[in-house]
mmCIF file of C-alpha atoms in Angstrom:
data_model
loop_
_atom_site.group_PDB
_atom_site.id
_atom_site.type_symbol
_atom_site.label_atom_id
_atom_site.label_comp_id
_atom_site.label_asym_id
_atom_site.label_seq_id
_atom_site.Cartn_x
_atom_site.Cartn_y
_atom_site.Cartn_z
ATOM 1 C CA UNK F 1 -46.186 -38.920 -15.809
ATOM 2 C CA UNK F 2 -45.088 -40.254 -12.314
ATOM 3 C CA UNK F 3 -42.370 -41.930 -14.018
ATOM 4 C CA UNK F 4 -41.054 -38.347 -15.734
ATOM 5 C CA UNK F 5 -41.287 -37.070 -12.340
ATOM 6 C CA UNK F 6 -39.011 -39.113 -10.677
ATOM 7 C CA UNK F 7 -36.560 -39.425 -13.509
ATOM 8 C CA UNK F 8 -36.569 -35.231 -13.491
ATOM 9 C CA UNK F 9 -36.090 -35.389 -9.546
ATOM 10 C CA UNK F 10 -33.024 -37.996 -9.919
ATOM 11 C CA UNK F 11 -31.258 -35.657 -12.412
ATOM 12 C CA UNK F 12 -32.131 -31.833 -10.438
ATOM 13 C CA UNK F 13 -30.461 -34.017 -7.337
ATOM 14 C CA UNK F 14 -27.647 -35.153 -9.287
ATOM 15 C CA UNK F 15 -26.900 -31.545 -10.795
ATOM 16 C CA UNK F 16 -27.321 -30.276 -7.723
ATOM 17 C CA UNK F 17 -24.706 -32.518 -5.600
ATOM 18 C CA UNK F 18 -22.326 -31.715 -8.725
ATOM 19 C CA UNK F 19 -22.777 -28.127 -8.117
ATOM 20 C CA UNK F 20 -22.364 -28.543 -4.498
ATOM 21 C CA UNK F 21 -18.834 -30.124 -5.014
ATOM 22 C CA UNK F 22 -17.751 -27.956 -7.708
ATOM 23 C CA UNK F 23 -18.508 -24.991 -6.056
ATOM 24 C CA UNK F 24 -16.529 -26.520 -2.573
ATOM 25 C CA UNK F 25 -14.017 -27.460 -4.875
ATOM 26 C CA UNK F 26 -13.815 -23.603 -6.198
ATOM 27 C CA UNK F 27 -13.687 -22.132 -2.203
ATOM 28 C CA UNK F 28 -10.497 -24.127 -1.001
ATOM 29 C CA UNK F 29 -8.130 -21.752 0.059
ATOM 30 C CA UNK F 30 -4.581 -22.891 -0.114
ATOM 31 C CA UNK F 31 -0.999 -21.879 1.668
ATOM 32 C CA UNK F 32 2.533 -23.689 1.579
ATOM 33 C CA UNK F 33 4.304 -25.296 4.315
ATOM 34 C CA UNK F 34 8.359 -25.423 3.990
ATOM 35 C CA UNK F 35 10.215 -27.033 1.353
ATOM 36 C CA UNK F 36 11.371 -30.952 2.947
ATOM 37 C CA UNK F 37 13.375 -34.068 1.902
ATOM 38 C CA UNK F 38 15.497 -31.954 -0.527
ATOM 39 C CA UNK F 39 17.310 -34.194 -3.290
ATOM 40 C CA UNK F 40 19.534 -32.960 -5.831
ATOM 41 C CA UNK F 41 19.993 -36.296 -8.727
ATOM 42 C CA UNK F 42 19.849 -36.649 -11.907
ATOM 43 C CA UNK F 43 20.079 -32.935 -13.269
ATOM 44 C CA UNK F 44 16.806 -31.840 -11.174
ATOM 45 C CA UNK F 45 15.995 -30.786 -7.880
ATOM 46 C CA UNK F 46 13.054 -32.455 -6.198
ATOM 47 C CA UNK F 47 11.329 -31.517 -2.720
ATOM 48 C CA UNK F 48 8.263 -31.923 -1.112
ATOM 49 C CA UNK F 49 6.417 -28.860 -0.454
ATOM 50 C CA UNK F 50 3.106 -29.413 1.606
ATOM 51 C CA UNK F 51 0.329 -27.506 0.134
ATOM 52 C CA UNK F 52 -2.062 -26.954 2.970
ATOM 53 C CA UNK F 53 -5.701 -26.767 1.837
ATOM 54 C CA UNK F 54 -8.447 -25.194 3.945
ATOM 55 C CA UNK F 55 -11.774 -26.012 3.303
ATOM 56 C CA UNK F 56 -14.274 -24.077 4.393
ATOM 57 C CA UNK F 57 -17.543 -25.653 3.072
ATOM 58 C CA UNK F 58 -19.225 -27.994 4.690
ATOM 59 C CA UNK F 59 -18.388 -30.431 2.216
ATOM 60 C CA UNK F 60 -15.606 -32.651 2.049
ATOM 61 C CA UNK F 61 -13.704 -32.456 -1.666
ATOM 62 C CA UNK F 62 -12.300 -35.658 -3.240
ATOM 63 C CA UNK F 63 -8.565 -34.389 -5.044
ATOM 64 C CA UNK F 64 -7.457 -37.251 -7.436
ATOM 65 C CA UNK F 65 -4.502 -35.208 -8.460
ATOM 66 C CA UNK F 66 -3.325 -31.817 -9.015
ATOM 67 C CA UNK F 67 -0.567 -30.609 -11.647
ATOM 68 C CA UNK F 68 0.708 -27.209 -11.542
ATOM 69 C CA UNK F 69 3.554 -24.900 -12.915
ATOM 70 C CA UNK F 70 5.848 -23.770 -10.275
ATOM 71 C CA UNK F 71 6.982 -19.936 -11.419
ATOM 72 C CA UNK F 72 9.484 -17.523 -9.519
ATOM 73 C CA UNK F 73 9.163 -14.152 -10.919
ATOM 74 C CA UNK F 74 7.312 -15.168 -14.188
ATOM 75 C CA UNK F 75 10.009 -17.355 -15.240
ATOM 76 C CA UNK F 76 9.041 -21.049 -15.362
ATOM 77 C CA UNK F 77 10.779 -23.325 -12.725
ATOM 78 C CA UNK F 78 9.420 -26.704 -12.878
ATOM 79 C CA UNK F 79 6.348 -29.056 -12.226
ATOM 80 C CA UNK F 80 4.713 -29.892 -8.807
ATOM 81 C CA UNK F 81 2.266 -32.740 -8.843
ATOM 82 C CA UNK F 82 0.037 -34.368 -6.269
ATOM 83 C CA UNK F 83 -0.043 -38.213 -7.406
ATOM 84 C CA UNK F 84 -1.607 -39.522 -4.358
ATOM 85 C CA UNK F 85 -5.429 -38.811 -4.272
ATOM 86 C CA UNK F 86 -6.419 -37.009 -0.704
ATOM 87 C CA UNK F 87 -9.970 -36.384 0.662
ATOM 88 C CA UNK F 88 -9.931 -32.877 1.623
ATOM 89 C CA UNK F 89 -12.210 -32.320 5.187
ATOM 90 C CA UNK F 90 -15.443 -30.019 5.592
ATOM 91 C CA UNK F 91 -14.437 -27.022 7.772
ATOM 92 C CA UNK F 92 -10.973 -28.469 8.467
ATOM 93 C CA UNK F 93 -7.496 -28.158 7.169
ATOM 94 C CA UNK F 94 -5.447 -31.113 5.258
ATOM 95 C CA UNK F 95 -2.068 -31.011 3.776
ATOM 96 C CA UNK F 96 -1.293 -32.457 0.256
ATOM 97 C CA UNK F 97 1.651 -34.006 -0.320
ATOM 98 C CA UNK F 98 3.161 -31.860 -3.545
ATOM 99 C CA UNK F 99 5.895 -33.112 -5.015
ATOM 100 C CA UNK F 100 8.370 -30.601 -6.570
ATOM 101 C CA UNK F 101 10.636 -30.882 -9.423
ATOM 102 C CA UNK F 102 13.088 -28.349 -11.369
ATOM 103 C CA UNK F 103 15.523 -29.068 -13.506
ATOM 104 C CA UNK F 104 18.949 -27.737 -13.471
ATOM 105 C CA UNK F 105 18.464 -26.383 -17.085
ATOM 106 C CA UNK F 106 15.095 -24.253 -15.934
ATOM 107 C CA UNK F 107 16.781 -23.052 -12.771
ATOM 108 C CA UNK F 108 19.248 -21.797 -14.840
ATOM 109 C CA UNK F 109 17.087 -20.347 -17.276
ATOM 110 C CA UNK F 110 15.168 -18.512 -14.635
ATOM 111 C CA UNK F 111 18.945 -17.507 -12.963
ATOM 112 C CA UNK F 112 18.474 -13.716 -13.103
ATOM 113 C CA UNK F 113 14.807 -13.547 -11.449
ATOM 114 C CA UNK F 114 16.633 -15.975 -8.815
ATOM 115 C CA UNK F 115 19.643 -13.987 -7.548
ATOM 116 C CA UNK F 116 17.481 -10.683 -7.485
ATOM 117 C CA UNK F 117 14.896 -12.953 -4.840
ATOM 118 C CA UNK F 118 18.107 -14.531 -2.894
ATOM 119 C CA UNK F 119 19.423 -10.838 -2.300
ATOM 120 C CA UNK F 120 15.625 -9.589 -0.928
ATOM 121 C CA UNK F 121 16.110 -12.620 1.338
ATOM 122 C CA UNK F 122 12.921 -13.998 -0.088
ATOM 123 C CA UNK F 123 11.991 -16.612 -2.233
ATOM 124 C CA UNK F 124 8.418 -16.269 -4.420
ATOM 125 C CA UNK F 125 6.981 -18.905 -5.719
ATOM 126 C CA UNK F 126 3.698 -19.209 -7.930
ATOM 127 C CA UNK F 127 2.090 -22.624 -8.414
ATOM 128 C CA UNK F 128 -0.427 -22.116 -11.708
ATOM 129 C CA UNK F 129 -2.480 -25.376 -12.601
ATOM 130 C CA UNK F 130 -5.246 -27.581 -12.228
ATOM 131 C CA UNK F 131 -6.648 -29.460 -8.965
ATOM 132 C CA UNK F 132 -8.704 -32.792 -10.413
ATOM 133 C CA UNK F 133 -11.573 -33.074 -7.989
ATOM 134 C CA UNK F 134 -14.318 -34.883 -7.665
ATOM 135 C CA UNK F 135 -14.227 -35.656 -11.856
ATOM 136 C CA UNK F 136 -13.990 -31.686 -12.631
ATOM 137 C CA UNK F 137 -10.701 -29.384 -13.156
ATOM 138 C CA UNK F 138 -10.512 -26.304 -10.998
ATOM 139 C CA UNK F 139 -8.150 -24.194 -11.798
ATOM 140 C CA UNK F 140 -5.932 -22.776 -9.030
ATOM 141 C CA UNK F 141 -3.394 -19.879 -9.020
ATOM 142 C CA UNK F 142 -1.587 -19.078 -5.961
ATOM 143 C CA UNK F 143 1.385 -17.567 -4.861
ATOM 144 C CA UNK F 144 3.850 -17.961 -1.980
ATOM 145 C CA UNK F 145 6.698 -15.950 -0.229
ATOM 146 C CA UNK F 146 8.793 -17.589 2.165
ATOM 147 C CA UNK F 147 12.395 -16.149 3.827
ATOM 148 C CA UNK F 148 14.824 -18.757 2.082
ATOM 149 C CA UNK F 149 17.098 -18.630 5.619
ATOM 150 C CA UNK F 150 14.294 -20.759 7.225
ATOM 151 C CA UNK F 151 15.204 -23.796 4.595
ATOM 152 C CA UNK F 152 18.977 -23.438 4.217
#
């Protein structure tokens, strides 16, 4: 009986520290920084864009990676991983390092949505994925507007 017990106690704890990170996981609120280190090779453009993440549990999150869809206007622009793995604070802010990458061939695709955003003097983007933390996927959908004069 003891032995059931302890055995029950050992897995409640262990679903409830899961729960605990998902649900910190599920609160972080997210905002972009400006586009840096700008490349244009090999058909694509690449740039970092710092995704800053504010946590406001008092928990700290464990992101292994994240993969998401960069869209401008619906259209589909490119990919934007996080490769490094980052521990995100308790009731702090950290940046991830985001790395972005669209292809001449997408940016063309998506050419129409673009020159209608260049001539509001804005540029929108939406990053659609999945954040991998702590051994769970939360989803994250998030979009962005930023006046393109500050990067060029």
């Amino acid at each position: 009986m003891k032995q059931g017990f302890i055995i029950l106690a050992i897995v409640l704890m262990l679903v409830l520290y899961i729960l605990n990170k998902v649900n910190t996981a599920k609160q972080l609120e997210f905002n972009v920084g400006l586009p840096k280190n700008i490349s244009l090779k090999g058909g694509q453009i690449s740039f970092d864009l710092p995704l800053n993440t504010q946590n406001v549990s008092s928990g700290s999150v464990n992101v292994k990676s994240a993969d998401f869809d960069v869209l401008s206007a619906g259209k589909f622009l490119g990919k934007a991983l996080v490769l490094q793995p980052t521990t995100i604070t308790p009731k702090g802010q950290t940046t991830l390092p985001v790395r972005v990458t669209i292809s001449y061939f997408d940016l063309l695709s998506a050419a129409g949505s673009i020159v209608n955003l260049f001539k509001s003097g804005k540029i929108g983007l939406t990053l659609d994925g999945l954040v991998y933390a702590e051994g769970f996927q939360v989803p994250v959908k998030q979009s962005f507007e930023f006046d393109y004069k500050q990067i060029l």
